XYZ file of C-alpha atoms in Angstrom:
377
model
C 0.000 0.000 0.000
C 1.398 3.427 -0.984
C 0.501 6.179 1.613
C 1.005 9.579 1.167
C 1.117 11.376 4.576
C 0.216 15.091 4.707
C 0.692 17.213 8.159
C 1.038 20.245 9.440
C 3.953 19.660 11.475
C 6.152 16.868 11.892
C 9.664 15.360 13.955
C 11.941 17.107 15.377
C 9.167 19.961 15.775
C 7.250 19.495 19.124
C 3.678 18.422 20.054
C 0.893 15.614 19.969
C 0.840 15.197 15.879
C 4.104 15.176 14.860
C 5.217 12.995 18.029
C 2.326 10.571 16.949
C 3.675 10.218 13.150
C 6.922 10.336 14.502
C 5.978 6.916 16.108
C 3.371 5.557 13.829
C 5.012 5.919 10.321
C 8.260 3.535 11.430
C 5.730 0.949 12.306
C 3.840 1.022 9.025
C 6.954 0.726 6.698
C 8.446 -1.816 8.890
C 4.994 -4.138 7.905
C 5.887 -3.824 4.416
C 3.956 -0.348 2.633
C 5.426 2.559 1.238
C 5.205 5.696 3.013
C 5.688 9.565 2.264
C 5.488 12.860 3.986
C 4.590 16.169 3.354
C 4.966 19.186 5.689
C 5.487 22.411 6.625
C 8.812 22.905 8.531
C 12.321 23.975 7.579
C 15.590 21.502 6.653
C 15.539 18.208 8.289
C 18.010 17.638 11.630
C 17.362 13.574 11.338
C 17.136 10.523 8.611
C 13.914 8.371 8.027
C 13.031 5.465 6.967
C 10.486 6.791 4.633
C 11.097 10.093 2.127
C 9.797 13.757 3.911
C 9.296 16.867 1.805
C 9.598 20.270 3.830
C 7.917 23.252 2.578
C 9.234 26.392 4.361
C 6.772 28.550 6.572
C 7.645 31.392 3.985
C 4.644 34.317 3.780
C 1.045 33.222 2.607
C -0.280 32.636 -0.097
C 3.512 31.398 -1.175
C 3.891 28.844 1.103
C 0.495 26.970 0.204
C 0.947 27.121 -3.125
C 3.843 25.531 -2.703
C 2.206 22.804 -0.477
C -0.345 21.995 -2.914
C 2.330 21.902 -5.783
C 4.464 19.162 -3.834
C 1.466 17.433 -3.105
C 0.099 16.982 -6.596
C 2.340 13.700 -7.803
C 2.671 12.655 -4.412
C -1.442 12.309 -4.743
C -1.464 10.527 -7.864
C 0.926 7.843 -6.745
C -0.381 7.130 -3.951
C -2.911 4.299 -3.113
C -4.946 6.106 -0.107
C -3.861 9.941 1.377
C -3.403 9.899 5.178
C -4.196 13.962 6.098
C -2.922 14.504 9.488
C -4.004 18.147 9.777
C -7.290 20.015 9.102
C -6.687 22.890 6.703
C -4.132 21.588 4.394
C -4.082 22.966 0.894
C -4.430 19.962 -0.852
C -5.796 20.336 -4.603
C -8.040 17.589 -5.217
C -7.367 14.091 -4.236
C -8.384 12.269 -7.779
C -10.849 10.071 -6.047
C -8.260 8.944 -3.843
C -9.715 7.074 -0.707
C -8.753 10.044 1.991
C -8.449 9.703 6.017
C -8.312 12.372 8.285
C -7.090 12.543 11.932
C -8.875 14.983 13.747
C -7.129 16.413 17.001
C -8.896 19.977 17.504
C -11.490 21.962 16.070
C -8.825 24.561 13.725
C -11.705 26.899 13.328
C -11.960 27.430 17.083
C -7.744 28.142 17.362
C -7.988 29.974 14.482
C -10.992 32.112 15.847
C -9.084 32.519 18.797
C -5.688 33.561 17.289
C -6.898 36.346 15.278
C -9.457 37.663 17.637
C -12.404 37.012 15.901
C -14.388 36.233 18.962
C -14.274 37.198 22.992
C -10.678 36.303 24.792
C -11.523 32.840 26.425
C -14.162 32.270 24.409
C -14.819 28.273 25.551
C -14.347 25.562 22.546
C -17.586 23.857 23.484
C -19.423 27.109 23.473
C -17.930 27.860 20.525
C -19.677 24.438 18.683
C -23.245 25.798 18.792
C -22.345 29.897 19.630
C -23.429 32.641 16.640
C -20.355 34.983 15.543
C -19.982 37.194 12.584
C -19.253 36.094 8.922
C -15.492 35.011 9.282
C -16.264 32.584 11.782
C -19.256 31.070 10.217
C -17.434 30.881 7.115
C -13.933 29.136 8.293
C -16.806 26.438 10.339
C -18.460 25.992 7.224
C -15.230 25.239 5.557
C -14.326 22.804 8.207
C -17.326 20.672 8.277
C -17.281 20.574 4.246
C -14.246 19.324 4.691
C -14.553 16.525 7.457
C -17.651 15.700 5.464
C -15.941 14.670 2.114
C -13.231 12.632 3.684
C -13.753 8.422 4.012
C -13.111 7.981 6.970
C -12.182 10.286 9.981
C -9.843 8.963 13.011
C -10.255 10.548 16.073
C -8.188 10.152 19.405
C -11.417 10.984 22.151
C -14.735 10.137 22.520
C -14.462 14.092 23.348
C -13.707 14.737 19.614
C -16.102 12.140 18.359
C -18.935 13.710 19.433
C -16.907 17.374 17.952
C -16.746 15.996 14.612
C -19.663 14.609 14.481
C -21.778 17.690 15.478
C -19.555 19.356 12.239
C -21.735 16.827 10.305
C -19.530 13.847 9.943
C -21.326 10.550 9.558
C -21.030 8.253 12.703
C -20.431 5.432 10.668
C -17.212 7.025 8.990
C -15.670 8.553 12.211
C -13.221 5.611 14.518
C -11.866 6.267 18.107
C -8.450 5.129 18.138
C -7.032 6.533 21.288
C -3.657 7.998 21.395
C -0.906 5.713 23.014
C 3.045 5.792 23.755
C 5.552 3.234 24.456
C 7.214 3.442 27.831
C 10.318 5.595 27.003
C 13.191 2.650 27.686
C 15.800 5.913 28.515
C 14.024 6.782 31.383
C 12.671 4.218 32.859
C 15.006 3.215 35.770
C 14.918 6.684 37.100
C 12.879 7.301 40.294
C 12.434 10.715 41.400
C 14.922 11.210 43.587
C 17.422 10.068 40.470
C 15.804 11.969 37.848
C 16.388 15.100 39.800
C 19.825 14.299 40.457
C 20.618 13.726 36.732
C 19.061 17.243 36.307
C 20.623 19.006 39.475
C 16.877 20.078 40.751
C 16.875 20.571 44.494
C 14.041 18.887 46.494
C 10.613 20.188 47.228
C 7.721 20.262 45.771
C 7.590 20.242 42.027
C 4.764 20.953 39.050
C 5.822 20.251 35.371
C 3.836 21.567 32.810
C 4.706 21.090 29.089
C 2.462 22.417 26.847
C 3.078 25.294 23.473
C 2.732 28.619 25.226
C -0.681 29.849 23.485
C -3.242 31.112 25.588
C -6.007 27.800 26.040
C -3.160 25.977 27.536
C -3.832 27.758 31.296
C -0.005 28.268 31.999
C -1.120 32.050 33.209
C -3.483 30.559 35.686
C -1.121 27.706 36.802
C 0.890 31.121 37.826
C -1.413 33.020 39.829
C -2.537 30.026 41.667
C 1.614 29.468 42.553
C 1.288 33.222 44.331
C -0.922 31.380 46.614
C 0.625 28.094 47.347
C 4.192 28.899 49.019
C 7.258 26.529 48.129
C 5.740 24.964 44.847
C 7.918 25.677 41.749
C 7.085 25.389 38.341
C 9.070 23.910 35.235
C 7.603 25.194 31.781
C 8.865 23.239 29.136
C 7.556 24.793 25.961
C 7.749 27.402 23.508
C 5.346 29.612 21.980
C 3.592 33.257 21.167
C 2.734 33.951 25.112
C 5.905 33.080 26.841
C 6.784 37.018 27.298
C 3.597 37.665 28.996
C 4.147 34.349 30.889
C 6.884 35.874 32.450
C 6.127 39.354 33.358
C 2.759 37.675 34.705
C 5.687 35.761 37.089
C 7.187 38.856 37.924
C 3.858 40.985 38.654
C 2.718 38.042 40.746
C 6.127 37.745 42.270
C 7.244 34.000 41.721
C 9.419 34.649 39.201
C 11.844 32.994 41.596
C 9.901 30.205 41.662
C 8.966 29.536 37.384
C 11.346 28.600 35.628
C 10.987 28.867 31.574
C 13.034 25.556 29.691
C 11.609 26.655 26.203
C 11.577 23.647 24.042
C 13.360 20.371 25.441
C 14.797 17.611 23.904
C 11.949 14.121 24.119
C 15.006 12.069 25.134
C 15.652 14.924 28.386
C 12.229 15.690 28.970
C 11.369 12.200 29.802
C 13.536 12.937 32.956
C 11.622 15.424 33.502
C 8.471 14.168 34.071
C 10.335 11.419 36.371
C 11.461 14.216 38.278
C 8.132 16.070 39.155
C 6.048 15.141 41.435
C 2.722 16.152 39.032
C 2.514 16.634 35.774
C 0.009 19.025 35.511
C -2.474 20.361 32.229
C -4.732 23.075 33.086
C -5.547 23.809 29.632
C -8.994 25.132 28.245
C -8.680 22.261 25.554
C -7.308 18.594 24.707
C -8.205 16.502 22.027
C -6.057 13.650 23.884
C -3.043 14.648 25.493
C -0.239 12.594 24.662
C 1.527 13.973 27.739
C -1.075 12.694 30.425
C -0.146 9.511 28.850
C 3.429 9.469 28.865
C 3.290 11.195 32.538
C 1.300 8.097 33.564
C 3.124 5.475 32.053
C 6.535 7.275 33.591
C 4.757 6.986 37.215
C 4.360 9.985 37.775
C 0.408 11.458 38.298
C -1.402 14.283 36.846
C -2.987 17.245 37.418
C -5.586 18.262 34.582
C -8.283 20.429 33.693
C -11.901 18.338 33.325
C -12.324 20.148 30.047
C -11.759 18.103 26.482
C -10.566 14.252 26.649
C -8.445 14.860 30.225
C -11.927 12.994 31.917
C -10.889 9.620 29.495
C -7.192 9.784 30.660
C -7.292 11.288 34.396
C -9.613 8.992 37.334
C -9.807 11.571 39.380
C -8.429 10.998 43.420
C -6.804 7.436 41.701
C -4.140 8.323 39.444
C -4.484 11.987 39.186
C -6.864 15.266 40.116
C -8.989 17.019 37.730
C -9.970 20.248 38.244
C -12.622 22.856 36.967
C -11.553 25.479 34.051
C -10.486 28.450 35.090
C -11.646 28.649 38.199
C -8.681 29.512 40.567
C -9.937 28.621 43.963
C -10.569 25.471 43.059
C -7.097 25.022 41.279
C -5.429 26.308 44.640
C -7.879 23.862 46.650
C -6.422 20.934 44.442
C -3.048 21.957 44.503
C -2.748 22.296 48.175
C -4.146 18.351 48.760
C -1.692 17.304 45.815
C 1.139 18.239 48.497
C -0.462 17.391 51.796
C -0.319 14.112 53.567
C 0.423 10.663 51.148
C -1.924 12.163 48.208
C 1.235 12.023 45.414
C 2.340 8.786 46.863
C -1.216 7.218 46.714
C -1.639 8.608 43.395
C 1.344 7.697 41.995
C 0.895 3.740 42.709
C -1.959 3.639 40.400
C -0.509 5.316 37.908
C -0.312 2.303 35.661
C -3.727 0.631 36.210
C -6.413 1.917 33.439
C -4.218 2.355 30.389
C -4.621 -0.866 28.611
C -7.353 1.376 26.366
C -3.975 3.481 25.636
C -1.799 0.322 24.105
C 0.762 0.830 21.735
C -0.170 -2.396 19.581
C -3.935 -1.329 19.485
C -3.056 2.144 18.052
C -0.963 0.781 15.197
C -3.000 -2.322 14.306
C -6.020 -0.332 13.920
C -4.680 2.443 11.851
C -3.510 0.137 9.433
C -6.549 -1.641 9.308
C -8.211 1.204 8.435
C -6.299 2.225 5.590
C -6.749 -1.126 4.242
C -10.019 -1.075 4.673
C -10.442 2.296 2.772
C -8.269 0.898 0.042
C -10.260 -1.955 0.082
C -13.395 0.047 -0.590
């Protein structure tokens, strides 16, 4: 089977997608088919076992006409087009069988980016909320496009329901829930040596990794430290917010007390996560977070928002705490018990139990068997 992968982003660049192709596509070729990526992103730091085609992030509308002129042959050869991005300026896919993975609602982020509707505007209000013509026109463009595709993969019963409400048929959307393999580098590590390795002092510790954009709930991770004494946080991240992020730290005055990695090696980060005693993701939105996952399969529990697909990942008060959206004083109220008494410890033994849903083997067998089956049909 010839597979032409198209994404947004891709390896070394950071976050849920690219990590999950990153993964995925290895797997795939090693069982025989032919695989090919296109992205945006600038010159390759690592080999492949598979070709990938980089289109600079030059100015629009140069960069996507050069997407969709890359894409063109790569379309024809192929025997089914694997889209792992909403958006994508593809030019017509010749009747070839198409599946999409759906991770977010673009529209929304896009909404949000350019201002288009209120700051904090919530993603499930936004689903049934009225807003002016750009909006209504970039949703419209959405669901026509979820609509044409054969089949639809998404990683949540959180997004099923999403895509579905854009007007995808139920019988051509799958749940095939994110997974990771237990990172073999970091597994021997307890705490104690994973903050040796990194020269972290003791006390308590939060580790948040997320892209600094403004749903992720970094700023309110901050004010909530102002109120809960001897906590630090480690940001590991990049993104458009991080100078805000810090002069919030300063105005609140734990500045002292946040400290800013940027973007961190997988291979170091793993460490990490070993190191902290939470992982925590207050964000306003997950599709499924691929670092819940890899926090609980390192040992170490969670601390998440209740909003998106956290509820399918987090048992709350078994191996981590959820917590309401933006609402601070009950974020403060939930970090205080994560550092009283034996909570971590009592969380952190059943950190392990519930993520058979989350296997490696299920992911990969199922994706495949999808594209077959599309092929197939």
């Amino acid at each position: 089977m010839r597979i032409f992968v198209a994404s947004g982003i891709f390896h070394p660049e950071s976050g849920g997608p690219a990590t999950y192709l990153y993964r995925l596509l290895p797997e795939i070729v090693a069982r025989g088919h032919d695989v090919r990526v296109l992205t945006f992103g600038d010159a390759p730091t690592a080999s492949y076992p598979y070709p990938v085609w980089r289109i600079p992030r030059r100015a629009l509308p140069l960069r996507t006409v050069d997407y969709a002129r890359a894409a063109l042959p790569e379309i024809r050869r192929a025997d089914v087009v694997f889209l792992n991005s909403l958006g994508l300026p593809l030019i017509g896919r010749h009747n070839k069988p198409s599946v999409l993975k759906v991770v977010g609602d673009l529209s929304w982020e896009r909404a949000v980016r350019k201002g288009w509707i209120p700051p904090g505007e919530d993603i499930d209000r936004f689903q049934t909320g009225s807003y002016d013509l750009r909006v209504r026109l970039n949703r419209a463009a959405q669901s026509r496009e979820v609509q044409r595709m054969d089949r639809i993969i998404v990683p949540s019963r959180y997004l099923y329901n999403m895509v579905t409400g854009w007007g995808a048929s139920p019988d051509r959307v799958r749940l095939i829930y994110n997974a990771l393999e237990p990172d073999a580098a970091a597994s021997t590590l307890n705490l104690a040596e994973a903050r040796a390795a990194l020269n972290l002092d003791e006390g308590p510790l939060l580790l948040a990794v997320a892209r600094l954009v403004a749903w992720k709930g970094i700023d309110h991770l901050i004010r909530a430290l102002a109120q809960i004494p001897d906590v630090r946080l480690i940001v590991a991240g990049d993104g458009p917010e991080e100078t805000r992020l810090r002069a919030l730290a300063e105005s609140e005055k734990v500045a002292h007390r946040v400290t800013f990695l940027g973007r961190v090696p997988r291979d170091r980060l793993a460490i990490y996560v070993r190191a902290a005693d939470y992982t925590v993701l207050y964000s306003g939105y997950e599709g499924l977070s691929h670092m819940l996952l890899e926090s609980l399969l390192a040992g170490t529990p969670v601390i998440a928002s209740d909003k998106g697909g956290n509820p399918e990942v987090v048992r709350h008060g078994e191996n981590g705490l959820l917590v309401p959206y933006i609402n601070l004083e009950a974020l403060i109220e939930t970090l205080r018990i994560a550092f009283s008494g034996d909570t971590r410890a009592r969380l952190a033994a059943h950190t392990a139990e519930g993520l058979e849903r989350f296997k490696w083997e299920t992911l990969v067998d199922s994706t495949l068997a999808l594209l077959e089956d599309v092929c197939g049909s």
